[in-house]
mmCIF file of N, CA and C in Angstrom:
data_model
loop_
_atom_site.group_PDB
_atom_site.id
_atom_site.type_symbol
_atom_site.label_atom_id
_atom_site.label_comp_id
_atom_site.label_asym_id
_atom_site.label_seq_id
_atom_site.Cartn_x
_atom_site.Cartn_y
_atom_site.Cartn_z
ATOM 1 N N MET P 1 11.156 -23.619 -26.841
ATOM 2 C CA MET P 1 11.274 -22.461 -26.274
ATOM 3 C C MET P 1 12.263 -22.288 -25.270
ATOM 4 N N SER P 2 13.045 -21.279 -25.151
ATOM 5 C CA SER P 2 14.199 -21.079 -24.623
ATOM 6 C C SER P 2 13.938 -20.123 -23.375
ATOM 7 N N GLY P 3 14.759 -19.988 -22.578
ATOM 8 C CA GLY P 3 14.685 -19.170 -21.388
ATOM 9 C C GLY P 3 14.721 -19.941 -20.069
ATOM 10 N N ALA P 4 14.635 -19.348 -18.909
ATOM 11 C CA ALA P 4 14.742 -19.846 -17.611
ATOM 12 C C ALA P 4 13.401 -20.528 -17.189
ATOM 13 N N LYS P 5 13.620 -21.577 -16.449
ATOM 14 C CA LYS P 5 12.459 -22.230 -15.784
ATOM 15 C C LYS P 5 12.035 -21.730 -14.612
ATOM 16 N N LEU P 6 10.764 -21.876 -14.199
ATOM 17 C CA LEU P 6 10.408 -21.299 -12.630
ATOM 18 C C LEU P 6 11.201 -21.876 -11.837
ATOM 19 N N GLU P 7 11.259 -23.070 -11.924
ATOM 20 C CA GLU P 7 12.030 -24.035 -10.860
ATOM 21 C C GLU P 7 13.360 -23.647 -10.582
ATOM 22 N N SER P 8 14.159 -22.720 -11.519
ATOM 23 C CA SER P 8 15.519 -22.576 -11.248
ATOM 24 C C SER P 8 15.519 -21.102 -10.438
ATOM 25 N N LEU P 9 14.289 -20.572 -10.281
ATOM 26 C CA LEU P 9 14.218 -19.219 -9.517
ATOM 27 C C LEU P 9 14.222 -19.394 -8.057
ATOM 28 N N ASN P 10 15.079 -18.771 -7.320
ATOM 29 C CA ASN P 10 14.932 -19.065 -5.703
ATOM 30 C C ASN P 10 13.741 -18.164 -5.251
ATOM 31 N N ASP P 11 13.592 -18.331 -3.929
ATOM 32 C CA ASP P 11 12.201 -17.570 -3.558
ATOM 33 C C ASP P 11 12.195 -16.078 -3.748
ATOM 34 N N GLN P 12 13.405 -15.514 -3.574
ATOM 35 C CA GLN P 12 13.346 -14.030 -3.703
ATOM 36 C C GLN P 12 13.014 -13.748 -5.234
ATOM 37 N N GLN P 13 13.610 -14.220 -6.143
ATOM 38 C CA GLN P 13 13.411 -14.177 -7.482
ATOM 39 C C GLN P 13 12.095 -14.437 -7.942
ATOM 40 N N TYR P 14 11.374 -15.369 -7.419
ATOM 41 C CA TYR P 14 10.095 -15.741 -7.821
ATOM 42 C C TYR P 14 9.044 -14.632 -7.265
ATOM 43 N N LYS P 15 9.348 -14.165 -5.925
ATOM 44 C CA LYS P 15 8.534 -13.029 -5.481
ATOM 45 C C LYS P 15 8.580 -11.922 -6.336
ATOM 46 N N MET P 16 9.887 -11.521 -6.813
ATOM 47 C CA MET P 16 10.105 -10.529 -7.612
ATOM 48 C C MET P 16 9.264 -10.550 -8.948
ATOM 49 N N LEU P 17 9.263 -11.735 -9.405
ATOM 50 C CA LEU P 17 8.782 -12.005 -10.716
ATOM 51 C C LEU P 17 7.164 -11.890 -10.635
ATOM 52 N N LEU P 18 6.545 -12.237 -9.465
ATOM 53 C CA LEU P 18 5.304 -12.013 -9.332
ATOM 54 C C LEU P 18 4.753 -10.429 -9.156
ATOM 55 N N VAL P 19 5.848 -9.713 -8.372
ATOM 56 C CA VAL P 19 5.548 -8.266 -8.266
ATOM 57 C C VAL P 19 5.844 -7.592 -9.710
ATOM 58 N N VAL P 20 6.654 -7.994 -10.338
ATOM 59 C CA VAL P 20 6.800 -7.343 -11.867
ATOM 60 C C VAL P 20 5.846 -7.592 -12.758
ATOM 61 N N THR P 21 5.179 -8.725 -12.738
ATOM 62 C CA THR P 21 3.954 -9.106 -13.430
ATOM 63 C C THR P 21 2.815 -8.398 -12.945
ATOM 64 N N THR P 22 2.577 -8.253 -11.772
ATOM 65 C CA THR P 22 1.645 -7.419 -11.303
ATOM 66 C C THR P 22 1.580 -5.815 -11.804
ATOM 67 N N VAL P 23 2.851 -5.256 -11.745
ATOM 68 C CA VAL P 23 3.218 -3.905 -12.181
ATOM 69 C C VAL P 23 2.856 -3.913 -13.623
ATOM 70 N N TYR P 24 3.376 -4.985 -14.477
ATOM 71 C CA TYR P 24 3.020 -4.858 -15.870
ATOM 72 C C TYR P 24 1.413 -4.763 -16.042
ATOM 73 N N GLN P 25 0.725 -5.770 -15.392
ATOM 74 C CA GLN P 25 -0.634 -5.728 -15.633
ATOM 75 C C GLN P 25 -1.412 -4.386 -15.157
ATOM 76 N N GLN P 26 -0.834 -3.971 -14.120
ATOM 77 C CA GLN P 26 -1.345 -2.563 -13.779
ATOM 78 C C GLN P 26 -1.206 -1.357 -14.763
ATOM 79 N N GLN P 27 0.012 -1.448 -15.293
ATOM 80 C CA GLN P 27 0.489 -0.302 -16.319
ATOM 81 C C GLN P 27 -0.468 -0.581 -17.637
ATOM 82 N N LEU P 28 -0.497 -1.883 -18.081
ATOM 83 C CA LEU P 28 -1.141 -2.213 -19.397
ATOM 84 C C LEU P 28 -2.604 -1.813 -19.064
ATOM 85 N N SER P 29 -3.224 -2.235 -17.935
ATOM 86 C CA SER P 29 -4.841 -1.604 -17.741
ATOM 87 C C SER P 29 -4.858 -0.173 -17.904
ATOM 88 N N MET P 30 -3.895 0.433 -17.195
ATOM 89 C CA MET P 30 -3.995 2.028 -17.220
ATOM 90 C C MET P 30 -3.843 2.406 -18.652
ATOM 91 N N TYR P 31 -2.879 1.746 -19.647
ATOM 92 C CA TYR P 31 -2.499 2.299 -20.974
ATOM 93 C C TYR P 31 -3.932 1.894 -21.780
ATOM 94 N N GLU P 32 -4.446 0.673 -21.602
ATOM 95 C CA GLU P 32 -5.475 0.371 -22.492
ATOM 96 C C GLU P 32 -6.837 1.069 -22.162
ATOM 97 N N ASN P 33 -6.983 1.487 -20.774
ATOM 98 C CA ASN P 33 -8.233 2.163 -20.453
ATOM 99 C C ASN P 33 -7.944 3.709 -20.527
ATOM 100 N N LYS P 34 -6.867 4.115 -20.682
ATOM 101 C CA LYS P 34 -6.540 5.598 -20.659
ATOM 102 C C LYS P 34 -6.834 6.230 -19.593
ATOM 103 N N GLN P 35 -6.460 5.484 -18.321
ATOM 104 C CA GLN P 35 -6.429 6.196 -17.064
ATOM 105 C C GLN P 35 -4.999 6.333 -16.353
ATOM 106 N N GLN P 36 -5.071 7.152 -15.355
ATOM 107 C CA GLN P 36 -3.666 7.438 -14.823
ATOM 108 C C GLN P 36 -3.807 6.985 -13.380
ATOM 109 N N ARG P 37 -4.626 6.131 -12.945
ATOM 110 C CA ARG P 37 -4.677 5.488 -11.606
ATOM 111 C C ARG P 37 -5.070 4.168 -11.621
ATOM 112 N N VAL P 38 -4.776 3.315 -10.709
ATOM 113 C CA VAL P 38 -5.218 1.936 -10.393
ATOM 114 C C VAL P 38 -5.437 1.524 -9.069
ATOM 115 N N ASP P 39 -6.330 0.815 -8.636
ATOM 116 C CA ASP P 39 -6.483 0.655 -7.217
ATOM 117 C C ASP P 39 -5.075 -0.315 -6.743
ATOM 118 N N ASP P 40 -4.547 -0.018 -5.525
ATOM 119 C CA ASP P 40 -3.447 -0.897 -5.068
ATOM 120 C C ASP P 40 -2.475 -0.869 -5.993
ATOM 121 N N ARG P 41 -2.107 0.300 -6.493
ATOM 122 C CA ARG P 41 -1.001 0.735 -7.349
ATOM 123 C C ARG P 41 0.358 0.302 -6.672
ATOM 124 N N ILE P 42 1.016 -0.574 -7.170
ATOM 125 C CA ILE P 42 2.599 -0.869 -6.655
ATOM 126 C C ILE P 42 3.532 0.209 -7.250
ATOM 127 N N VAL P 43 4.187 0.838 -6.194
ATOM 128 C CA VAL P 43 5.220 2.050 -6.583
ATOM 129 C C VAL P 43 6.672 1.575 -6.208
ATOM 130 N N SER P 44 6.697 0.428 -5.706
ATOM 131 C CA SER P 44 8.064 -0.017 -5.174
ATOM 132 C C SER P 44 8.306 -1.370 -5.506
ATOM 133 N N LEU P 45 9.279 -1.968 -6.315
ATOM 134 C CA LEU P 45 9.327 -3.155 -6.466
ATOM 135 C C LEU P 45 9.874 -3.974 -5.301
ATOM 136 N N THR P 46 10.746 -3.331 -4.518
ATOM 137 C CA THR P 46 11.144 -4.064 -3.475
ATOM 138 C C THR P 46 10.334 -3.957 -2.140
ATOM 139 N N GLN P 47 9.336 -2.998 -2.252
ATOM 140 C CA GLN P 47 8.322 -2.904 -1.071
ATOM 141 C C GLN P 47 7.037 -2.767 -1.680
ATOM 142 N N PRO P 48 6.456 -3.926 -2.278
ATOM 143 C CA PRO P 48 5.223 -3.748 -3.065
ATOM 144 C C PRO P 48 3.871 -3.645 -2.018
ATOM 145 N N HIS P 49 4.068 -3.582 -0.953
ATOM 146 C CA HIS P 49 3.004 -3.357 0.164
ATOM 147 C C HIS P 49 2.848 -1.876 0.376
ATOM 148 N N ILE P 50 3.852 -0.963 0.084
ATOM 149 C CA ILE P 50 3.691 0.210 0.427
ATOM 150 C C ILE P 50 2.834 0.989 -0.717
ATOM 151 N N ARG P 51 2.011 1.939 -0.177
ATOM 152 C CA ARG P 51 1.064 2.621 -1.165
ATOM 153 C C ARG P 51 1.236 4.195 -0.827
ATOM 154 N N PRO P 52 1.100 4.973 -2.021
ATOM 155 C CA PRO P 52 1.113 6.377 -1.829
ATOM 156 C C PRO P 52 0.070 6.961 -1.057
ATOM 157 N N ILE P 53 0.169 7.872 -0.192
ATOM 158 C CA ILE P 53 -0.776 8.694 0.436
ATOM 159 C C ILE P 53 -0.732 10.116 0.023
ATOM 160 N N VAL P 54 -1.809 10.573 -0.666
ATOM 161 C CA VAL P 54 -1.954 11.838 -1.211
ATOM 162 C C VAL P 54 -2.304 12.835 -0.040
ATOM 163 N N ARG P 55 -1.395 13.751 0.278
ATOM 164 C CA ARG P 55 -1.813 14.762 1.353
ATOM 165 C C ARG P 55 -2.183 16.061 0.861
ATOM 166 N N GLY P 56 -1.609 16.389 -0.357
ATOM 167 C CA GLY P 56 -1.882 17.749 -0.771
ATOM 168 C C GLY P 56 -1.066 18.820 -0.088
ATOM 169 N N LYS P 57 -0.194 18.497 0.879
ATOM 170 C CA LYS P 57 0.579 19.577 1.290
ATOM 171 C C LYS P 57 1.489 20.177 0.284
ATOM 172 N N ALA P 58 1.803 21.513 0.483
ATOM 173 C CA ALA P 58 2.894 22.218 -0.460
ATOM 174 C C ALA P 58 4.103 21.504 -0.482
ATOM 175 N N GLY P 59 4.738 21.314 0.363
ATOM 176 C CA GLY P 59 5.999 20.686 0.468
ATOM 177 C C GLY P 59 6.208 19.248 -0.246
ATOM 178 N N THR P 60 5.289 18.374 0.370
ATOM 179 C CA THR P 60 5.306 16.995 -0.044
ATOM 180 C C THR P 60 3.937 16.611 -0.245
ATOM 181 N N PRO P 61 3.363 16.518 -1.515
ATOM 182 C CA PRO P 61 1.949 16.357 -1.813
ATOM 183 C C PRO P 61 1.595 14.953 -1.599
ATOM 184 N N VAL P 62 2.807 13.951 -1.701
ATOM 185 C CA VAL P 62 2.452 12.428 -1.463
ATOM 186 C C VAL P 62 3.420 12.099 -0.548
ATOM 187 N N GLU P 63 2.932 11.169 0.511
ATOM 188 C CA GLU P 63 3.912 10.618 1.290
ATOM 189 C C GLU P 63 3.746 9.205 1.266
ATOM 190 N N PHE P 64 4.791 8.215 1.891
ATOM 191 C CA PHE P 64 4.803 6.869 1.615
ATOM 192 C C PHE P 64 5.023 6.316 2.964
ATOM 193 N N GLY P 65 4.578 5.235 3.401
ATOM 194 C CA GLY P 65 4.755 4.680 4.624
ATOM 195 C C GLY P 65 3.447 4.154 5.364
ATOM 196 N N ALA P 66 3.524 3.523 6.393
ATOM 197 C CA ALA P 66 2.374 3.098 7.128
ATOM 198 C C ALA P 66 1.543 4.379 7.872
ATOM 199 N N LYS P 67 0.225 4.200 7.732
ATOM 200 C CA LYS P 67 -0.646 5.226 8.472
ATOM 201 C C LYS P 67 -1.177 4.397 9.652
ATOM 202 N N LEU P 68 -1.140 5.089 10.813
ATOM 203 C CA LEU P 68 -1.818 4.553 11.951
ATOM 204 C C LEU P 68 -2.592 5.466 12.614
ATOM 205 N N SER P 69 -3.641 4.952 13.313
ATOM 206 C CA SER P 69 -4.598 5.703 14.374
ATOM 207 C C SER P 69 -4.450 5.104 15.748
ATOM 208 N N VAL P 70 -4.233 6.139 16.546
ATOM 209 C CA VAL P 70 -3.881 5.832 17.981
ATOM 210 C C VAL P 70 -4.927 6.469 18.800
ATOM 211 N N SER P 71 -5.112 5.869 20.038
ATOM 212 C CA SER P 71 -5.819 6.445 21.003
ATOM 213 C C SER P 71 -5.111 6.413 22.279
ATOM 214 N N TYR P 72 -5.469 7.451 23.248
ATOM 215 C CA TYR P 72 -4.933 7.450 24.471
ATOM 216 C C TYR P 72 -5.973 7.238 25.659
ATOM 217 N N HIS P 73 -5.758 6.434 26.482
ATOM 218 C CA HIS P 73 -6.850 6.092 27.624
ATOM 219 C C HIS P 73 -6.128 5.723 28.876
ATOM 220 N N ASN P 74 -6.495 6.432 29.969
ATOM 221 C CA ASN P 74 -5.805 6.006 31.279
ATOM 222 C C ASN P 74 -4.368 5.852 31.368
ATOM 223 N N GLY P 75 -3.637 6.777 30.699
ATOM 224 C CA GLY P 75 -2.203 6.551 30.696
ATOM 225 C C GLY P 75 -1.559 5.575 29.532
ATOM 226 N N TYR P 76 -2.439 5.055 28.771
ATOM 227 C CA TYR P 76 -1.992 4.077 27.916
ATOM 228 C C TYR P 76 -2.311 4.485 26.340
ATOM 229 N N VAL P 77 -1.486 4.207 25.470
ATOM 230 C CA VAL P 77 -1.392 4.492 24.156
ATOM 231 C C VAL P 77 -1.823 3.104 23.322
ATOM 232 N N PHE P 78 -3.051 3.304 22.643
ATOM 233 C CA PHE P 78 -3.279 2.072 21.700
ATOM 234 C C PHE P 78 -3.434 2.213 20.399
ATOM 235 N N ILE P 79 -2.891 1.349 19.615
ATOM 236 C CA ILE P 79 -2.856 1.368 18.092
ATOM 237 C C ILE P 79 -4.272 0.891 17.755
ATOM 238 N N ASP P 80 -5.158 1.557 17.214
ATOM 239 C CA ASP P 80 -6.381 1.218 16.820
ATOM 240 C C ASP P 80 -6.274 0.718 15.438
ATOM 241 N N ARG P 81 -5.647 1.178 14.632
ATOM 242 C CA ARG P 81 -5.532 0.720 13.171
ATOM 243 C C ARG P 81 -4.078 1.176 12.604
ATOM 244 N N LEU P 82 -3.587 0.065 11.985
ATOM 245 C CA LEU P 82 -2.322 0.184 11.136
ATOM 246 C C LEU P 82 -2.400 -0.289 9.754
ATOM 247 N N SER P 83 -2.265 0.621 8.718
ATOM 248 C CA SER P 83 -2.421 0.234 7.412
ATOM 249 C C SER P 83 -1.477 0.762 6.579
ATOM 250 N N TRP P 84 -1.114 0.053 5.534
ATOM 251 C CA TRP P 84 -0.135 0.487 4.406
ATOM 252 C C TRP P 84 -1.051 1.414 3.274
ATOM 253 N N ASP P 85 -2.349 1.335 3.526
ATOM 254 C CA ASP P 85 -3.347 1.967 2.602
ATOM 255 C C ASP P 85 -3.890 3.063 3.303
ATOM 256 N N ASN P 86 -4.239 3.954 2.388
ATOM 257 C CA ASN P 86 -4.861 5.250 3.052
ATOM 258 C C ASN P 86 -6.335 5.025 3.617
ATOM 259 N N PHE P 87 -6.350 5.823 4.699
ATOM 260 C CA PHE P 87 -7.931 5.624 5.309
ATOM 261 C C PHE P 87 -8.293 6.802 5.995
ATOM 262 N N ASN P 88 -9.593 6.900 6.160
ATOM 263 C CA ASN P 88 -10.130 8.141 6.820
ATOM 264 C C ASN P 88 -10.278 7.837 8.324
ATOM 265 N N GLU P 89 -9.594 8.737 9.211
ATOM 266 C CA GLU P 89 -9.606 8.359 10.492
ATOM 267 C C GLU P 89 -10.904 8.818 11.419
ATOM 268 N N SER P 90 -11.846 9.486 10.696
ATOM 269 C CA SER P 90 -13.118 9.940 11.369
ATOM 270 C C SER P 90 -13.862 8.691 11.707
ATOM 271 N N GLY P 91 -13.758 7.555 11.051
ATOM 272 C CA GLY P 91 -14.507 6.497 11.658
ATOM 273 C C GLY P 91 -13.953 5.802 12.725
ATOM 274 N N ASP P 92 -12.589 5.908 12.992
ATOM 275 C CA ASP P 92 -12.000 5.418 14.199
ATOM 276 C C ASP P 92 -12.527 6.275 15.306
ATOM 277 N N LEU P 93 -12.548 7.529 15.152
ATOM 278 C CA LEU P 93 -12.916 8.245 16.514
ATOM 279 C C LEU P 93 -14.389 7.993 16.860
ATOM 280 N N LYS P 94 -15.219 7.881 16.047
ATOM 281 C CA LYS P 94 -16.497 7.294 16.403
ATOM 282 C C LYS P 94 -16.681 6.117 17.203
ATOM 283 N N SER P 95 -15.909 4.998 16.566
ATOM 284 C CA SER P 95 -15.978 3.651 17.244
ATOM 285 C C SER P 95 -15.245 3.906 18.514
ATOM 286 N N ARG P 96 -14.197 4.882 18.750
ATOM 287 C CA ARG P 96 -13.568 4.907 20.025
ATOM 288 C C ARG P 96 -14.326 5.477 21.169
ATOM 289 N N LEU P 97 -15.400 6.282 20.827
ATOM 290 C CA LEU P 97 -16.114 7.104 21.629
ATOM 291 C C LEU P 97 -17.058 6.041 22.531
ATOM 292 N N PHE P 98 -17.378 5.008 21.931
ATOM 293 C CA PHE P 98 -18.259 4.046 22.640
ATOM 294 C C PHE P 98 -17.496 3.114 23.478
ATOM 295 N N ILE P 99 -16.202 2.930 23.585
ATOM 296 C CA ILE P 99 -15.410 2.034 24.197
ATOM 297 C C ILE P 99 -15.136 2.512 25.530
ATOM 298 N N THR P 100 -15.279 1.760 26.402
ATOM 299 C CA THR P 100 -15.100 2.302 28.030
ATOM 300 C C THR P 100 -13.591 1.767 28.426
#
C-alpha cells in the first residue's frame, strides 16, 4: 500500500486529518440518511469548534462565534456561560435570580 504514514505528519497536519475525517463522516451520514443537518456539524476546517447559530434575522439569518450570557451585580459584570454551541439564555436568568 502506498501513501504517507501517519508518523510523517506533524501535529497540525494530524489534527487537520482528524477534522477532515469527521467532516467526511458527517457528510456521509447526512447523505445516507437523506438529512440536511447533523449534531455538532463542523463548518470550518481551521476552526472546527465554531458552530452556526441560527438567528432568523432578515440580514443575517445565521451567525458564527461564541455565545455568552452575562449578568451585572453591584457594579461587576460576570460571564455566566460562554459556549461555541447555541443555548437558550432563559435557563441562566432563572438560576441567577436565586444567587445573592
